[in-house]
PDB file of C-alpha atoms in Angstrom:
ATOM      1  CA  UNK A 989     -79.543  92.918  38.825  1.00  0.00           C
ATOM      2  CA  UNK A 990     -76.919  91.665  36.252  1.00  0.00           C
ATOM      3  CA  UNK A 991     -73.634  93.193  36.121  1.00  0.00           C
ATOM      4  CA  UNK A 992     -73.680  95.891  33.423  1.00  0.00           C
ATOM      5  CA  UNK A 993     -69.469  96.814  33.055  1.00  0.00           C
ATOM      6  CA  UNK A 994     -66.613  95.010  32.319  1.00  0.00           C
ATOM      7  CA  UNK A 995     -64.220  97.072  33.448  1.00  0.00           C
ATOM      8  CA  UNK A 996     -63.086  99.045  36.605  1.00  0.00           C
ATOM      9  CA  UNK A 997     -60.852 101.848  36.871  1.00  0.00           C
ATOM     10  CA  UNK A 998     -59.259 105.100  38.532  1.00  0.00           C
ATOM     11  CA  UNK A 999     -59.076 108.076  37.629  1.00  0.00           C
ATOM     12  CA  UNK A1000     -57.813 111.595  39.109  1.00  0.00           C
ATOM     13  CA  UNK A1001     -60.572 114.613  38.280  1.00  0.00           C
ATOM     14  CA  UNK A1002     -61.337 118.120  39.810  1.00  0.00           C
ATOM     15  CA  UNK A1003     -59.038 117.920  42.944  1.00  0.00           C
ATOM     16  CA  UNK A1004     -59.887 114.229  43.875  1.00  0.00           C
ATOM     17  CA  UNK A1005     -60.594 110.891  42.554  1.00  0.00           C
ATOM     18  CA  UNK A1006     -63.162 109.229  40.601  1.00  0.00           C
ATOM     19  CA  UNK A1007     -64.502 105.152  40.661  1.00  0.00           C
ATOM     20  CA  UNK A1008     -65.251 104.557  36.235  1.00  0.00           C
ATOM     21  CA  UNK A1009     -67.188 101.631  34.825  1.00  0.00           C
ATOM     22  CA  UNK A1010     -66.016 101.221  31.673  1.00  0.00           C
ATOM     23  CA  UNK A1011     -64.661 104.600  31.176  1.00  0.00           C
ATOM     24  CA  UNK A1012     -67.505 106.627  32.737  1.00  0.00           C
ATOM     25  CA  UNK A1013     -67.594 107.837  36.301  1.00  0.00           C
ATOM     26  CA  UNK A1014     -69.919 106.671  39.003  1.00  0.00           C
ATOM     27  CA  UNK A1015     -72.299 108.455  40.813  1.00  0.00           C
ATOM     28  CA  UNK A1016     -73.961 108.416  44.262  1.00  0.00           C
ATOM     29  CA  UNK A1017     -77.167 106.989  45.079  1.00  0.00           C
ATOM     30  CA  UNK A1018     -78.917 110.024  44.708  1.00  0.00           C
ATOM     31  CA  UNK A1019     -77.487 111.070  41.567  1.00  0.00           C
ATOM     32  CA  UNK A1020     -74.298 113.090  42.687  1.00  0.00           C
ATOM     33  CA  UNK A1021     -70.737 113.460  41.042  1.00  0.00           C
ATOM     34  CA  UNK A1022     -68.857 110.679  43.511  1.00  0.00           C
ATOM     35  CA  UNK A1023     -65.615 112.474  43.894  1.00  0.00           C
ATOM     36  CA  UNK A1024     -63.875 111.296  46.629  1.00  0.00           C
ATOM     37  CA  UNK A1025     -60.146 112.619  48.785  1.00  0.00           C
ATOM     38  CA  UNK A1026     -57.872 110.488  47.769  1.00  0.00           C
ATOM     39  CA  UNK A1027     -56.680 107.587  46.081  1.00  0.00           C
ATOM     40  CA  UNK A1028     -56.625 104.659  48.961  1.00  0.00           C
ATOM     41  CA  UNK A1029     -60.336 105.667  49.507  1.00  0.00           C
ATOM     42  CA  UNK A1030     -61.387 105.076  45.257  1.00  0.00           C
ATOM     43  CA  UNK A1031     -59.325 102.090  45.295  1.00  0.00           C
ATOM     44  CA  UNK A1032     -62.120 100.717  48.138  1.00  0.00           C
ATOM     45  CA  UNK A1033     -64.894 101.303  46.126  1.00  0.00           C
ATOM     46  CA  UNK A1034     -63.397 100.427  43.188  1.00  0.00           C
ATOM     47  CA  UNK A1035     -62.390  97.341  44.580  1.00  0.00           C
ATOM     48  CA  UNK A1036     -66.336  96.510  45.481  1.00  0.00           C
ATOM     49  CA  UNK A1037     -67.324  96.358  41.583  1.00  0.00           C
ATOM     50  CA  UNK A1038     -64.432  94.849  40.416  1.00  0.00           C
ATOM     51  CA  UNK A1039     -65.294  91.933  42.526  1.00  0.00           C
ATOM     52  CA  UNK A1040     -68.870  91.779  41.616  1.00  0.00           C
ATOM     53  CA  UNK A1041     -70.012  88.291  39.552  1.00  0.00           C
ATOM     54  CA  UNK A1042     -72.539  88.517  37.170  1.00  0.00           C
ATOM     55  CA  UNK A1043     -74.720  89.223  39.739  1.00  0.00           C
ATOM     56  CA  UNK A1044     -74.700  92.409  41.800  1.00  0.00           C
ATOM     57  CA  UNK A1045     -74.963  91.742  45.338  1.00  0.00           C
ATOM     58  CA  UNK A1046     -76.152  95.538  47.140  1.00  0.00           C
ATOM     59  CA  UNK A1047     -75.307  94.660  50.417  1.00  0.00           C
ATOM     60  CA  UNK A1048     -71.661  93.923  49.305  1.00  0.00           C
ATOM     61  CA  UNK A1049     -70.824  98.516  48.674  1.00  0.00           C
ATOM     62  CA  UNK A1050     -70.456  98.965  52.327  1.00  0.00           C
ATOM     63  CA  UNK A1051     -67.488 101.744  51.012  1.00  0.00           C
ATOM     64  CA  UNK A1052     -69.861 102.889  48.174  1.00  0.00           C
ATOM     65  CA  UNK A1053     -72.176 103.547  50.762  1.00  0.00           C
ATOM     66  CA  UNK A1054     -70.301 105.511  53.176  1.00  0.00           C
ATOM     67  CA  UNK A1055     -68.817 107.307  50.330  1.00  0.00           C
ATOM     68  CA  UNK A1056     -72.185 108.217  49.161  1.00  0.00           C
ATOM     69  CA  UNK A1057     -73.339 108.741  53.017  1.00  0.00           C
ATOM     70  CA  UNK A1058     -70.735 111.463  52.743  1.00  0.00           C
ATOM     71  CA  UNK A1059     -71.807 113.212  49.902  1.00  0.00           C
ATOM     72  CA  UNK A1060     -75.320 113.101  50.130  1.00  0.00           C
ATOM     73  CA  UNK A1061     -76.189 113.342  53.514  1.00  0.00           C
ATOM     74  CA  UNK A1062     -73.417 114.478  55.841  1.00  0.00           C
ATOM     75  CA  UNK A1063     -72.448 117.254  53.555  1.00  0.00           C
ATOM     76  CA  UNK A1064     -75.558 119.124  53.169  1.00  0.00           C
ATOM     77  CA  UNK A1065     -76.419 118.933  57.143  1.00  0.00           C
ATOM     78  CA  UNK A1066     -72.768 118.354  59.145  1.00  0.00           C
ATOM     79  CA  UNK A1067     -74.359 120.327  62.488  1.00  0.00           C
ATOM     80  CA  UNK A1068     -77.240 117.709  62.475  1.00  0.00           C
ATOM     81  CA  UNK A1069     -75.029 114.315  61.743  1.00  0.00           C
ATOM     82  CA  UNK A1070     -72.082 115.981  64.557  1.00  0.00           C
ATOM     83  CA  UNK A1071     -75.344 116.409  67.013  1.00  0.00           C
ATOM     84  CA  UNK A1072     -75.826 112.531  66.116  1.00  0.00           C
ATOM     85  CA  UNK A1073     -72.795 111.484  66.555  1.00  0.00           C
ATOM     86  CA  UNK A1074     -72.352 113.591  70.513  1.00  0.00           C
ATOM     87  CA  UNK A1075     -75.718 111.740  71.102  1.00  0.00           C
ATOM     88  CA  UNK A1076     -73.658 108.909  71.611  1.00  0.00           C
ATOM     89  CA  UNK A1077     -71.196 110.658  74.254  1.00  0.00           C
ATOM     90  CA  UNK A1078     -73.965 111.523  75.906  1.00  0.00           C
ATOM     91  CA  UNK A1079     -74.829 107.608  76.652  1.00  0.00           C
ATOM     92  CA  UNK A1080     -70.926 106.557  75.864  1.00  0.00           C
ATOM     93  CA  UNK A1081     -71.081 102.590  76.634  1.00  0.00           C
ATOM     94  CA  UNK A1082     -67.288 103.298  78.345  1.00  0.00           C
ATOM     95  CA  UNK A1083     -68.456 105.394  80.487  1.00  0.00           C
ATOM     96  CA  UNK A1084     -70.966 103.445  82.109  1.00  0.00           C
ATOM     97  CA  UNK A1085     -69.241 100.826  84.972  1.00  0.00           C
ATOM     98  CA  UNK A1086     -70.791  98.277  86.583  1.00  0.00           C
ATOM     99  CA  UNK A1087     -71.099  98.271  90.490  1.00  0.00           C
ATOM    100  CA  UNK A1088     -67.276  98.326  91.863  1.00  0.00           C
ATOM    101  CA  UNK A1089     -67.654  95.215  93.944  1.00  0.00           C
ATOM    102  CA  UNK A1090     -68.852  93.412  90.799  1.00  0.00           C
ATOM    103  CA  UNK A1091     -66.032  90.931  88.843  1.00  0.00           C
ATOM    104  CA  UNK A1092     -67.103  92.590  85.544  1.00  0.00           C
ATOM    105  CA  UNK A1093     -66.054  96.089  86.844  1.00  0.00           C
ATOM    106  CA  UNK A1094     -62.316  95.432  87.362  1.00  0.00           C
ATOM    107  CA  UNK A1095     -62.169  93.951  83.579  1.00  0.00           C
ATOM    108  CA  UNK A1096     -64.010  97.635  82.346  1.00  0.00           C
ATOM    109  CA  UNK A1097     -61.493  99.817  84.282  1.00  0.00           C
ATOM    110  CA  UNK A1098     -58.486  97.513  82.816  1.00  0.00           C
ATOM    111  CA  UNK A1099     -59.903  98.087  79.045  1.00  0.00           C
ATOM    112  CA  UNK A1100     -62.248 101.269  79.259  1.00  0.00           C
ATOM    113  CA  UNK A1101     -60.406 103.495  81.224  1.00  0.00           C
ATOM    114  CA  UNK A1102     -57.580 103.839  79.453  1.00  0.00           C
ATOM    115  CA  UNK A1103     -59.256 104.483  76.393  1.00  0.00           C
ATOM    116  CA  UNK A1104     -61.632 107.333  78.287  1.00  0.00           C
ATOM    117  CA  UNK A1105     -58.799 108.860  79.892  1.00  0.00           C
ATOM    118  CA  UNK A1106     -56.652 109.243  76.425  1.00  0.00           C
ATOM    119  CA  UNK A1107     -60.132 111.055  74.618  1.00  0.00           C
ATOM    120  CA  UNK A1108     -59.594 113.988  78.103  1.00  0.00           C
ATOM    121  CA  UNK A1109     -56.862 114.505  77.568  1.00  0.00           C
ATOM    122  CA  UNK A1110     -56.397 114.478  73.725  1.00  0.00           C
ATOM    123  CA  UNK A1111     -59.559 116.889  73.351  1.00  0.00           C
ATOM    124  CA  UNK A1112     -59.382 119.134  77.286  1.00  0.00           C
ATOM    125  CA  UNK A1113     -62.100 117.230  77.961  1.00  0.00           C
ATOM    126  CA  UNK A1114     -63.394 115.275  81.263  1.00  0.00           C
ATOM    127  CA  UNK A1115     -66.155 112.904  80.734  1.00  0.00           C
ATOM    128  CA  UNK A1116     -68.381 111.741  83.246  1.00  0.00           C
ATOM    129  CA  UNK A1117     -68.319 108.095  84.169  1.00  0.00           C
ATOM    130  CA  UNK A1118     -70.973 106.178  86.160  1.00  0.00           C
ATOM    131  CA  UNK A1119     -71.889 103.247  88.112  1.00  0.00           C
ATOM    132  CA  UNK A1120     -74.599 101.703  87.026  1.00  0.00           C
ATOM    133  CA  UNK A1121     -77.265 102.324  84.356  1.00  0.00           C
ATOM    134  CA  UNK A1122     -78.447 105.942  85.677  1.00  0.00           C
ATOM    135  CA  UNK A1123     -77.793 108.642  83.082  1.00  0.00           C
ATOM    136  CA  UNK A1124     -75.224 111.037  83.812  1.00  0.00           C
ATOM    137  CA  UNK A1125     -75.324 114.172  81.861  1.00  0.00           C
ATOM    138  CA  UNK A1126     -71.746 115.359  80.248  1.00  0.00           C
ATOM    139  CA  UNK A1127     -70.536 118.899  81.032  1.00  0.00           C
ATOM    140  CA  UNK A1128     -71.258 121.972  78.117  1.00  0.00           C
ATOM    141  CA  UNK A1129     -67.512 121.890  78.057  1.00  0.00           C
ATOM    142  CA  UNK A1130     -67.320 118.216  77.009  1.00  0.00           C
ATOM    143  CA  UNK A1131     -69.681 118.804  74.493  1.00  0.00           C
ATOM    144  CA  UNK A1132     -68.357 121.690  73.089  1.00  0.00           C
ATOM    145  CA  UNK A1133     -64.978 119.928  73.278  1.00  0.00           C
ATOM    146  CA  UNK A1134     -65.776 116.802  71.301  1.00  0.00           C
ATOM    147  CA  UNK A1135     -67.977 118.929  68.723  1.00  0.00           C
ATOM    148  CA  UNK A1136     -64.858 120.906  68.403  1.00  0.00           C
ATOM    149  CA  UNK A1137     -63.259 117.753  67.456  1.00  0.00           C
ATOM    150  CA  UNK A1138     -65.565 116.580  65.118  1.00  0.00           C
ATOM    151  CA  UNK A1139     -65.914 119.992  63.206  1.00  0.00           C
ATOM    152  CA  UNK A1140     -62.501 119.546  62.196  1.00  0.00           C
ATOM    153  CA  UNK A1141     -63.469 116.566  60.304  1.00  0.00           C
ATOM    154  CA  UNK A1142     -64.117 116.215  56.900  1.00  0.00           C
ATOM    155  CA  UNK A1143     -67.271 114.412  54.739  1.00  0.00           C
ATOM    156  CA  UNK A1144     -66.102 111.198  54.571  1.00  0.00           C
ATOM    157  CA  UNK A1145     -64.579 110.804  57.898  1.00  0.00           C
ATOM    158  CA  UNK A1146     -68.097 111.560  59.669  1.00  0.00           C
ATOM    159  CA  UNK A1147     -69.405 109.226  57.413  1.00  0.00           C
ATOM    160  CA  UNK A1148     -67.242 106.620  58.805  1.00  0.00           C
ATOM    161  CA  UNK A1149     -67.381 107.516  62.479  1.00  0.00           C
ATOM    162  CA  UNK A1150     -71.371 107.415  62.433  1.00  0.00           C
ATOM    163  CA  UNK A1151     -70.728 103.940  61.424  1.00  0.00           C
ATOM    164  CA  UNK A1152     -68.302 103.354  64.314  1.00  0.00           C
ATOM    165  CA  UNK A1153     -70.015 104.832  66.917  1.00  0.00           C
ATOM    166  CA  UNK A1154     -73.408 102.834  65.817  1.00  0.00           C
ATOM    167  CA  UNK A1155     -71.730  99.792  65.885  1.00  0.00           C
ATOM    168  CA  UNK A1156     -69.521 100.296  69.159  1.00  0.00           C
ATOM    169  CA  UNK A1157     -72.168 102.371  70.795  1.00  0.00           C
ATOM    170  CA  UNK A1158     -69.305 104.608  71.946  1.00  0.00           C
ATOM    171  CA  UNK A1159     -67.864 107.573  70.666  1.00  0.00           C
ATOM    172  CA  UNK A1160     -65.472 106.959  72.791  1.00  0.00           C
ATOM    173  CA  UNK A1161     -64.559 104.231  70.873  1.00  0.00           C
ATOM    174  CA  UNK A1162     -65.187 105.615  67.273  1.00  0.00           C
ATOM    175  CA  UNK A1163     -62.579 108.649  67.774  1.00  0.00           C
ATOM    176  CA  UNK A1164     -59.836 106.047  69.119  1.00  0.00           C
ATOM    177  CA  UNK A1165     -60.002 103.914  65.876  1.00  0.00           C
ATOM    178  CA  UNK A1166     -58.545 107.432  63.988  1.00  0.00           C
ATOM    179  CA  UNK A1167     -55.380 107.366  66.025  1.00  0.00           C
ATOM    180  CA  UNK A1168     -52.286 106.242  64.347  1.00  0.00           C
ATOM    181  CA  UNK A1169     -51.566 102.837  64.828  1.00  0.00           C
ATOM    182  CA  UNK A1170     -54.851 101.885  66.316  1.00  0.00           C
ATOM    183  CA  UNK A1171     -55.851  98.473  67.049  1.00  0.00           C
ATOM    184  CA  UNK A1172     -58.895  97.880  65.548  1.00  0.00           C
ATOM    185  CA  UNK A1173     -59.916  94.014  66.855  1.00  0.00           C
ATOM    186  CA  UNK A1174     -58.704  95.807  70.376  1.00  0.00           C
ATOM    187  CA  UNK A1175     -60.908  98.676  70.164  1.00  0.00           C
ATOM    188  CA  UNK A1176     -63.966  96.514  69.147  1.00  0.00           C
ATOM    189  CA  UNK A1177     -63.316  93.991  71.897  1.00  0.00           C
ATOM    190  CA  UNK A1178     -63.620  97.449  74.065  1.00  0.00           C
ATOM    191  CA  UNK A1179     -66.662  97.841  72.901  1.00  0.00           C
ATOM    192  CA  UNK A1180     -68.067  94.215  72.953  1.00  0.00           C
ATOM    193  CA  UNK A1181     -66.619  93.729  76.283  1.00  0.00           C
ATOM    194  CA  UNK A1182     -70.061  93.509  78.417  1.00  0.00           C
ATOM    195  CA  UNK A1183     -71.254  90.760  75.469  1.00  0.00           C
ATOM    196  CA  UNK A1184     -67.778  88.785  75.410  1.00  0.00           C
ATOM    197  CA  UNK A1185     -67.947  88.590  79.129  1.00  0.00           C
ATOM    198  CA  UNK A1186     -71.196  86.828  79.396  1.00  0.00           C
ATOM    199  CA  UNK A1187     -70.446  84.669  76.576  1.00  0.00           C
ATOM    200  CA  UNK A1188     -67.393  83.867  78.900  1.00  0.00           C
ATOM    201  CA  UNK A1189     -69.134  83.043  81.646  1.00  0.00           C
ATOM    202  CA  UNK A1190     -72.029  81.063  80.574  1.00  0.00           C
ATOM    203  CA  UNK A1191     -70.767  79.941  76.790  1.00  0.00           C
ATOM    204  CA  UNK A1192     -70.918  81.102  73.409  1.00  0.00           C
ATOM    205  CA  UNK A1193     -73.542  80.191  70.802  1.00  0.00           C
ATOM    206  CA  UNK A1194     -73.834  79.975  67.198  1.00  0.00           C
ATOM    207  CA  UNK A1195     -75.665  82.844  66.844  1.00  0.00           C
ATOM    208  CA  UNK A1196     -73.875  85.218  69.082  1.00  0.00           C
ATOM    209  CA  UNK A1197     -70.794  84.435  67.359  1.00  0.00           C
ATOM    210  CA  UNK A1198     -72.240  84.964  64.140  1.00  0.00           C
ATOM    211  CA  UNK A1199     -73.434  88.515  65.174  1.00  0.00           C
ATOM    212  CA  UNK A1200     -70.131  89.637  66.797  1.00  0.00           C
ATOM    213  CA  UNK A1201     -68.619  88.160  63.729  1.00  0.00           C
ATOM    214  CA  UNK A1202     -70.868  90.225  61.330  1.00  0.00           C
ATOM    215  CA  UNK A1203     -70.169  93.426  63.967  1.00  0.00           C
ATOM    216  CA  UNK A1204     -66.158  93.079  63.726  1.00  0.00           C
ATOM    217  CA  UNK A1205     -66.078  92.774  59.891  1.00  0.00           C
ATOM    218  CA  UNK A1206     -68.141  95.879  59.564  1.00  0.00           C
ATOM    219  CA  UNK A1207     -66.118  97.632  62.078  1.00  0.00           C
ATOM    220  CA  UNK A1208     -63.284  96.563  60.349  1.00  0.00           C
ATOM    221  CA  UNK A1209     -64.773  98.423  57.091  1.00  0.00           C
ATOM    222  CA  UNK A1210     -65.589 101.402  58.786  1.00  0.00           C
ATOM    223  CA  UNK A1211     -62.190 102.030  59.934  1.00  0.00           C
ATOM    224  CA  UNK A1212     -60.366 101.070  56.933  1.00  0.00           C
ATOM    225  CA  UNK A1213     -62.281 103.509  55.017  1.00  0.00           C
ATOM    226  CA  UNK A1214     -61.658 106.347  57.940  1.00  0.00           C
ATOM    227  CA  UNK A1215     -58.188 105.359  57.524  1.00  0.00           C
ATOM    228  CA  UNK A1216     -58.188 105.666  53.308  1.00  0.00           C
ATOM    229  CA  UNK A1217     -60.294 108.817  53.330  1.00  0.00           C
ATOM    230  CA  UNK A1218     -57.570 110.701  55.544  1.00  0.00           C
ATOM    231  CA  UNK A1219     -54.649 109.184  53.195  1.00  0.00           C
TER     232      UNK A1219
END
């Protein structure tokens, strides 16, 4: 599809801001007013048509999307997309170790636990870890605590953490990147820890670096626009 607008702007409207294509305002995918919380977030999108050639690239609105992920799906269901989202504390990558006499399990416990051990005790919570690939269940009161959590949320930011957590298979992980002064390439190397240390130990190659690549620049995304979407 050929670009169809010339220019890009921002405006305030109705409590929040607006993305315009030559004056008139964009909408989501499924035909919704795209209003969205505040400035830094518009700019984002914005930002993704402005740069558009003459030919629209889709896969390029990774912030249009969320933004619209927001809108048209999260908001009409939040219960289902939070129940999503504590699916994957239930299998939390950090909370699985391997075997303590194994190399790998002293490098988890340097980079894993502290990050576990923060989520108890920002949220009175205590999850479960294991040893091992056998599932261990998390306690009601975990559940309840981290769906607590994520209730508070608005739209946009659940938006965001669903594309976290997918890509850091870790809730864990997800919630961390919302802290102030978070270290994003740190909290993704977390996450990509089991990967990295293979590659470590028997080499990288093209491809695998090319994925992990493709994962941290989407990560990236995600947590700017979690960032921009809380202002």
């Amino acid at each position: 599809m050929k670009r169809f607008w010339k220019e890009v702007s921002v405006r305030q409207h109705d409590g929040g801001w607006q993305v315009l294509l030559d004056g008139r305002p964009i909408k989501t995918q499924s035909g919704s007013p795209q209003l969205l919380p505040t400035r830094e977030s518009a700019d984002l999108v914005a930002g993704e048509f402005a740069a558009q050639g003459e030919e629209i690239d889709p896969r390029s609105f990774v912030y249009r999307d969320m933004a619209d992920f927001g809108i048209d799906m999260v908001r009409p269901d939040r219960a289902a997309h939070i129940a999503k989202l504590l699916a994957y504390a239930e299998t939390d990558t950090l909370c699985y170790r391997a075997d303590p006499e194994d190399a790998l399990f002293k490098r988890q416990q340097e980079l894993w636990e502290p990050l576990v051990a923060a989520c108890d005790i920002a949220h009175g919570i205590k999850l479960e870890r294991a040893s091992g690939i056998v599932h261990r269940r998390q306690s009601n009161a975990t559940v309840d605590g981290l769906r607590k959590r994520l209730e508070s949320e608005d739209d946009f930011t659940l938006a965001a953490l669903t594309m976290l957590a997918s890509l850091a298979t870790s809730l864990v992980v997800a919630l961390a990147v919302l802290d102030d002064g978070a270290d994003i390439d740190a909290l993704f190397a977390a996450a990509n820890l089991e990967e990295d240390w293979q590659a470590e130990l028997w080499g990288w190659d093209y491809e695998a670096e090319n994925v992990r690549k493709t994962k941290l620049d989407a990560f990236r995304q995600g947590a700017r626009f979690a960032k921009a979407v809380r202002g």
